Tab-separated table of C-alpha atoms and ligand atoms in Angstrom:
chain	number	residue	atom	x	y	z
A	1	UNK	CA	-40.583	76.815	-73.763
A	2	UNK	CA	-40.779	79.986	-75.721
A	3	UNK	CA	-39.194	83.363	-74.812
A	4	UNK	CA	-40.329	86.231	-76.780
A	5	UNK	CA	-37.937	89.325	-75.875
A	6	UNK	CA	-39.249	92.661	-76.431
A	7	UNK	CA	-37.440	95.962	-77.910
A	8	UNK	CA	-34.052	93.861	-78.818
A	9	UNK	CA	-33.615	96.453	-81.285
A	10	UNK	CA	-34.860	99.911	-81.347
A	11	UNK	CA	-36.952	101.079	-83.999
A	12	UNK	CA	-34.018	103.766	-84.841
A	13	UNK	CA	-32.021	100.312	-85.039
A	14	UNK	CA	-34.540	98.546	-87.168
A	15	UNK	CA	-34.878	101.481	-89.992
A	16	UNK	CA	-31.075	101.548	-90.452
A	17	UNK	CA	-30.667	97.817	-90.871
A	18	UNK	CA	-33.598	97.473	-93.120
A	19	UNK	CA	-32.077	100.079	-95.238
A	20	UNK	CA	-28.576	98.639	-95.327
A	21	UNK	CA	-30.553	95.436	-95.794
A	22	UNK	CA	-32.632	96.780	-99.035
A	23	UNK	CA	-29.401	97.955	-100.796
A	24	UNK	CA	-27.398	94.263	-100.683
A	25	UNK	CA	-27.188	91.696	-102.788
A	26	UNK	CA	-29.728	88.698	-101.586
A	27	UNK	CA	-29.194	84.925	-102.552
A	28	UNK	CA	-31.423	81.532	-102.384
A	29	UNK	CA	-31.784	80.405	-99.142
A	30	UNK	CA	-31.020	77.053	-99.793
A	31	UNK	CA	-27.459	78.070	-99.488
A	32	UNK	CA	-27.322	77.154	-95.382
A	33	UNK	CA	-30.118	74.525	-95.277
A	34	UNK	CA	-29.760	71.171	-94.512
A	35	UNK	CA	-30.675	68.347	-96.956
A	36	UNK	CA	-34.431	67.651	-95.594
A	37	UNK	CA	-35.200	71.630	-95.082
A	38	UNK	CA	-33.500	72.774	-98.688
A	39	UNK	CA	-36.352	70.510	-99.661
A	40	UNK	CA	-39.072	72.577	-97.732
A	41	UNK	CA	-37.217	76.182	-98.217
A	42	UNK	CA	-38.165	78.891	-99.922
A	43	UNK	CA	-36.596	82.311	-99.330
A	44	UNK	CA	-34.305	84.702	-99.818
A	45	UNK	CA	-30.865	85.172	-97.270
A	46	UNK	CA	-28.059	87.530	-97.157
A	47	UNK	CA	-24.779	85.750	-98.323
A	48	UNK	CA	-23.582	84.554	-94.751
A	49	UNK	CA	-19.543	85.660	-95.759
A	50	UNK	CA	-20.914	89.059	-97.225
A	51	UNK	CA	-19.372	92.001	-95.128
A	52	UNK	CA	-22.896	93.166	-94.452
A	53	UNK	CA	-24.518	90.265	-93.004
A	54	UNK	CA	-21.081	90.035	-91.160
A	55	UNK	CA	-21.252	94.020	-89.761
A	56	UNK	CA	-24.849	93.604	-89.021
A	57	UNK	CA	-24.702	90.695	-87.367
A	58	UNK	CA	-22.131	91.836	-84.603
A	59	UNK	CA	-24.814	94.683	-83.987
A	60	UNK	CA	-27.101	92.011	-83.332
A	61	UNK	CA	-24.844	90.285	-81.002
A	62	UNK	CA	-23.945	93.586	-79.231
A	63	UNK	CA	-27.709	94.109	-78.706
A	64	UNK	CA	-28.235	90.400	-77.182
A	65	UNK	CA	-25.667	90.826	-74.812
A	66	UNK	CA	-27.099	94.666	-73.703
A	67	UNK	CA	-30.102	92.350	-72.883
A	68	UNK	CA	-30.297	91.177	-69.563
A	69	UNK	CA	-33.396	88.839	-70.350
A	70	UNK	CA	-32.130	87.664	-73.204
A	71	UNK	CA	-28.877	86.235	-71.212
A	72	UNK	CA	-30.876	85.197	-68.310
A	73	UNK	CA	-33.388	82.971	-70.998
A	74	UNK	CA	-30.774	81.467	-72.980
A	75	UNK	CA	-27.637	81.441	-70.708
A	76	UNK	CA	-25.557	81.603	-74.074
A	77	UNK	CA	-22.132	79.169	-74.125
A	78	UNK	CA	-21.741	80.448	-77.730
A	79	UNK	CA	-24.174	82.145	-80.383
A	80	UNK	CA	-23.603	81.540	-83.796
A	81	UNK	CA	-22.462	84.636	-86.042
A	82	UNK	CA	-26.694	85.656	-86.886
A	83	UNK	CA	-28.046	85.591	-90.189
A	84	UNK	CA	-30.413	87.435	-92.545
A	85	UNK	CA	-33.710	86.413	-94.050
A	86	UNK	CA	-36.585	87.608	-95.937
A	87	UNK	CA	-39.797	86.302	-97.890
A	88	UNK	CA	-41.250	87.986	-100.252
A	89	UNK	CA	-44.874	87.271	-101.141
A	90	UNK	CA	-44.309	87.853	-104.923
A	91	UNK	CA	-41.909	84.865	-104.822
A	92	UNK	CA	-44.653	82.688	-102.664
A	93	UNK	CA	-42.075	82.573	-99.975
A	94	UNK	CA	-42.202	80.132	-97.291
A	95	UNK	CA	-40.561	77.548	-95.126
A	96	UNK	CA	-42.221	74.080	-94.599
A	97	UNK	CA	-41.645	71.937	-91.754
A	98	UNK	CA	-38.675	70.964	-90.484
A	99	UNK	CA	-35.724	71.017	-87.501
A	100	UNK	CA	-32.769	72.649	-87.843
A	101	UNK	CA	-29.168	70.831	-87.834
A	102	UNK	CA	-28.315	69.834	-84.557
A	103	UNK	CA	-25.146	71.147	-85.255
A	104	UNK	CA	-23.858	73.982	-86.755
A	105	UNK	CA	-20.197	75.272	-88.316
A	106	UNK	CA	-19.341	78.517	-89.281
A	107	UNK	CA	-16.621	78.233	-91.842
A	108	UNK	CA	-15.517	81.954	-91.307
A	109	UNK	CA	-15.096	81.965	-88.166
A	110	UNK	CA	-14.263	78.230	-87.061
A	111	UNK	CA	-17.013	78.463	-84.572
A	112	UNK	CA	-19.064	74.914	-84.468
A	113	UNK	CA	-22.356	75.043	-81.860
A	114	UNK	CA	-24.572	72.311	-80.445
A	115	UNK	CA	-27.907	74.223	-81.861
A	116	UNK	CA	-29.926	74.437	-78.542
A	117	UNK	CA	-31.954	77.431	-78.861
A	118	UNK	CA	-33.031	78.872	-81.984
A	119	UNK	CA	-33.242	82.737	-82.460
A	120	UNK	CA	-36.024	84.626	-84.580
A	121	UNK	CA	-35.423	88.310	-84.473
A	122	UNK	CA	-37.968	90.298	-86.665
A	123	UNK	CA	-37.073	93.059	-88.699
A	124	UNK	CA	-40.821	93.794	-90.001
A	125	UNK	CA	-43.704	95.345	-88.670
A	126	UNK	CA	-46.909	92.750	-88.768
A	127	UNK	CA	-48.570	95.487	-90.409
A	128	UNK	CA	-46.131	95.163	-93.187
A	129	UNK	CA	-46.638	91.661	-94.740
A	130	UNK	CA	-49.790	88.701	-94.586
A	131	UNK	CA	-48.798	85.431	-93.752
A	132	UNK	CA	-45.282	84.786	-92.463
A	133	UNK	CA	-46.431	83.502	-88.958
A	134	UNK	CA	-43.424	81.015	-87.398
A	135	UNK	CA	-45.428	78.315	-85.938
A	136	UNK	CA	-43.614	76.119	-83.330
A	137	UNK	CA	-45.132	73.094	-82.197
A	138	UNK	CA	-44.078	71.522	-78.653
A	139	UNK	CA	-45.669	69.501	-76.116
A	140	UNK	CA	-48.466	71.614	-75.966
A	141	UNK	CA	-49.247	72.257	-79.511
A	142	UNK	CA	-48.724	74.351	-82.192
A	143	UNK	CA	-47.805	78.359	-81.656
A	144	UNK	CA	-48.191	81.405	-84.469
A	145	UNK	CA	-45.940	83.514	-83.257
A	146	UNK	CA	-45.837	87.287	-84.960
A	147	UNK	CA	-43.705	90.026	-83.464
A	148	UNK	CA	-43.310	93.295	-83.343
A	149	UNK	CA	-40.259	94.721	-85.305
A	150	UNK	CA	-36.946	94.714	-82.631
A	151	UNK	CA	-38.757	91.489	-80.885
A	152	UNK	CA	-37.097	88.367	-80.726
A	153	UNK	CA	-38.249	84.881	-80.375
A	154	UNK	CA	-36.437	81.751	-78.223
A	155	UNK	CA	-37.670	78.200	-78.906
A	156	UNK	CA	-36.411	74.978	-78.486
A	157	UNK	CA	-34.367	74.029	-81.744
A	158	UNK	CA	-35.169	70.414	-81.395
A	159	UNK	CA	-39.070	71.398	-82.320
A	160	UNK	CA	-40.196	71.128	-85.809
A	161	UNK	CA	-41.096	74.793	-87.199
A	162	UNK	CA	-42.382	76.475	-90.442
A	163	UNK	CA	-42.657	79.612	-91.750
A	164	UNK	CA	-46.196	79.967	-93.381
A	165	UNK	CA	-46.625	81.472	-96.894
A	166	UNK	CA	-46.190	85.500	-96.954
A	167	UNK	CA	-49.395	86.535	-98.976
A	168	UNK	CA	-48.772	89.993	-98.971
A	169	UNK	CA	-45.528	92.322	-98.459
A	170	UNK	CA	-42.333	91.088	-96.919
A	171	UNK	CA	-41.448	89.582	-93.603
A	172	UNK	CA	-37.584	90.328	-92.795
A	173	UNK	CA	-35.783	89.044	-89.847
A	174	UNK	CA	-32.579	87.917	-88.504
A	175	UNK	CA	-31.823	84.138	-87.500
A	176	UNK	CA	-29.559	81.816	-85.687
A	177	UNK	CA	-28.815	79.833	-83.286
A	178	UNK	CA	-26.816	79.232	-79.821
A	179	UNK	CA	-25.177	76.687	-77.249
A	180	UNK	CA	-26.474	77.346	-73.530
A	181	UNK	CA	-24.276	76.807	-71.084
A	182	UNK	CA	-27.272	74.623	-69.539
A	183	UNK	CA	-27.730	71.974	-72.009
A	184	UNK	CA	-31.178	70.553	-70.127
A	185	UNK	CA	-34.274	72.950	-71.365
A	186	UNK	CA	-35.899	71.790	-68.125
A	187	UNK	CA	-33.249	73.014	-66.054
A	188	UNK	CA	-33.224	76.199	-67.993
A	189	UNK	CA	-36.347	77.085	-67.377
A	190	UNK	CA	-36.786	77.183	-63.947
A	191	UNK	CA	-33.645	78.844	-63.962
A	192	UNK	CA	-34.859	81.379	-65.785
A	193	UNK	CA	-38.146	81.249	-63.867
A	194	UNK	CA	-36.164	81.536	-60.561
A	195	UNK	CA	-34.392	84.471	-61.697
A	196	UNK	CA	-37.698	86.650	-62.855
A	197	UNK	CA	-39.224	85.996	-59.697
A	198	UNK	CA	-36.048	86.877	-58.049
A	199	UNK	CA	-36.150	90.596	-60.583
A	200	UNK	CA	-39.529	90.819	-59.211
A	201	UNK	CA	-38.838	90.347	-55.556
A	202	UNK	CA	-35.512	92.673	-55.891
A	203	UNK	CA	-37.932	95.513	-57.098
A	204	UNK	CA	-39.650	95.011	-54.350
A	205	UNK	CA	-37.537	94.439	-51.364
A	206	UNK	CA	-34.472	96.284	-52.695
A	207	UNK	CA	-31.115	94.121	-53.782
A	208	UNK	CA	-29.997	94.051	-50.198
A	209	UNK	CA	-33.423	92.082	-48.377
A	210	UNK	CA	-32.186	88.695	-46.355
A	211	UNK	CA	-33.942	86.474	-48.673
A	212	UNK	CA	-33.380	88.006	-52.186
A	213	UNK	CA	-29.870	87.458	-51.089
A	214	UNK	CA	-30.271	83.625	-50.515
A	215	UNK	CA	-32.499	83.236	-53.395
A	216	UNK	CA	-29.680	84.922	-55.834
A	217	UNK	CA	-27.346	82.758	-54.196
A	218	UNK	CA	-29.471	79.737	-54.724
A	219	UNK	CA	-29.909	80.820	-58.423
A	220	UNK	CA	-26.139	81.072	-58.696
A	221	UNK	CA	-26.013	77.556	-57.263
A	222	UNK	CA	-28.455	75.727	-59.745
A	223	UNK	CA	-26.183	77.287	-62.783
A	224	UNK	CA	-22.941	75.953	-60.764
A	225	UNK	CA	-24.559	72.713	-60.892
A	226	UNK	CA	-26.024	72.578	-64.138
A	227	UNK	CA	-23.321	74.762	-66.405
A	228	UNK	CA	-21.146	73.227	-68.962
A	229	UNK	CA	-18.330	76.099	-69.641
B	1	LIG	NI1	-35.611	76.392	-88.911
């Protein structure tokens, strides 16, 4: 299933990383890819250890966890520290298709993930760049997705996904990757579909109504069952 999360980041947020982002250093983004996707990867990242993809990064992470859809979608164990991206169509930027590691280590911080849900933020208008689409395929075919700037992305990281070519401009964005307490994407979907009817109902009814109180219970009681913590 995929989860696109609006307004992660405000667009106050947004300016200030992109013009942190503009003044740092960028390296090949080969650095972080496995062997089968350095094959297929062309684009720029910020050094993962640099102090600014570090500080920017725990903003992102401070912003996930102020986001009460975001938490309710991917149920997070652990996220891994997030990383930086961009393509640039002057260097015919893209990423061909591929899945990511099924498991990833951060050597900075010790922390080591089972990759269940990977994590697109954008960090460009779609005005700004041509191309760039992330296209997702699943069960029922294959998805463009192109967001807004402060818009994030959820998809199963067990589906192959590319990048397509950036023709024109520059598509930035922020990546990575989490554990979910609920390892099953089945289960976490109707989870998560139990718990927006349940938001729905509660604006509604009011918190307090007999049956939004059994159905929140209920909710509680599938994650008892299902969480690994
Ligand atoms: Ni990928």
């Amino acid at each position: 299933m995929l989860i696109c999360i609006p307004a992660v980041l405000s667009k106050d947020d947004v300016a200030d990383f992109r013009r942190i982002m503009d003044a740092a250093p960028w390296e090949d983004g080969r650095s972080t890819a496995g062997a089968q996707s350095a094959m297929v990867k062309r684009n720029e990242q910020l050094p993962p250890d640099s102090e600014v993809a570090r500080k920017l990064g725990h903003r992102v992470l401070s912003a996930l966890t102020a986001s009460p859809r975001f938490i309710s979608a991917a149920i997070p164990q652990q996220i891994f520290p997030p990383l930086f991206n961009r393509y640039v169509a002057a260097g015919g930027h893209h990423f061909g298709l591929h899945v990511d590691n099924a498991v990833r280590g951060d050597p900075l911080t010790g922390v080591r993930i089972r990759t269940d849900l990977s994590v697109t933020l954008f960090l460009s208008e779609p005005d700004e760049y041509d191309g760039g689409e992330l296209v997702v395929e699943d069960l029922y075919g294959s998805h463009e997705i192109k967001l807004a700037a402060g818009d994030l992305v959820l998809y199963p990281a067990s589906s192959l996904h590319l990048v397509t070519p950036v023709t024109r401009g520059m598509r930035v964005a922020s990546f990575f990757w989490l554990q979910s307490m609920v390892r099953d994407a089945h289960a976490r979907s109707l989870i998560f579909d139990l718990d927006t009817s349940i938001q729905a109902l509660v604006e509604r009814l009011g918190r307090d109504d007999p049956e939004t109180v059994k159905l929140t219970g209920i909710y509680h009681n599938l994650i008892r069952y299902w969480a690994e913590v």
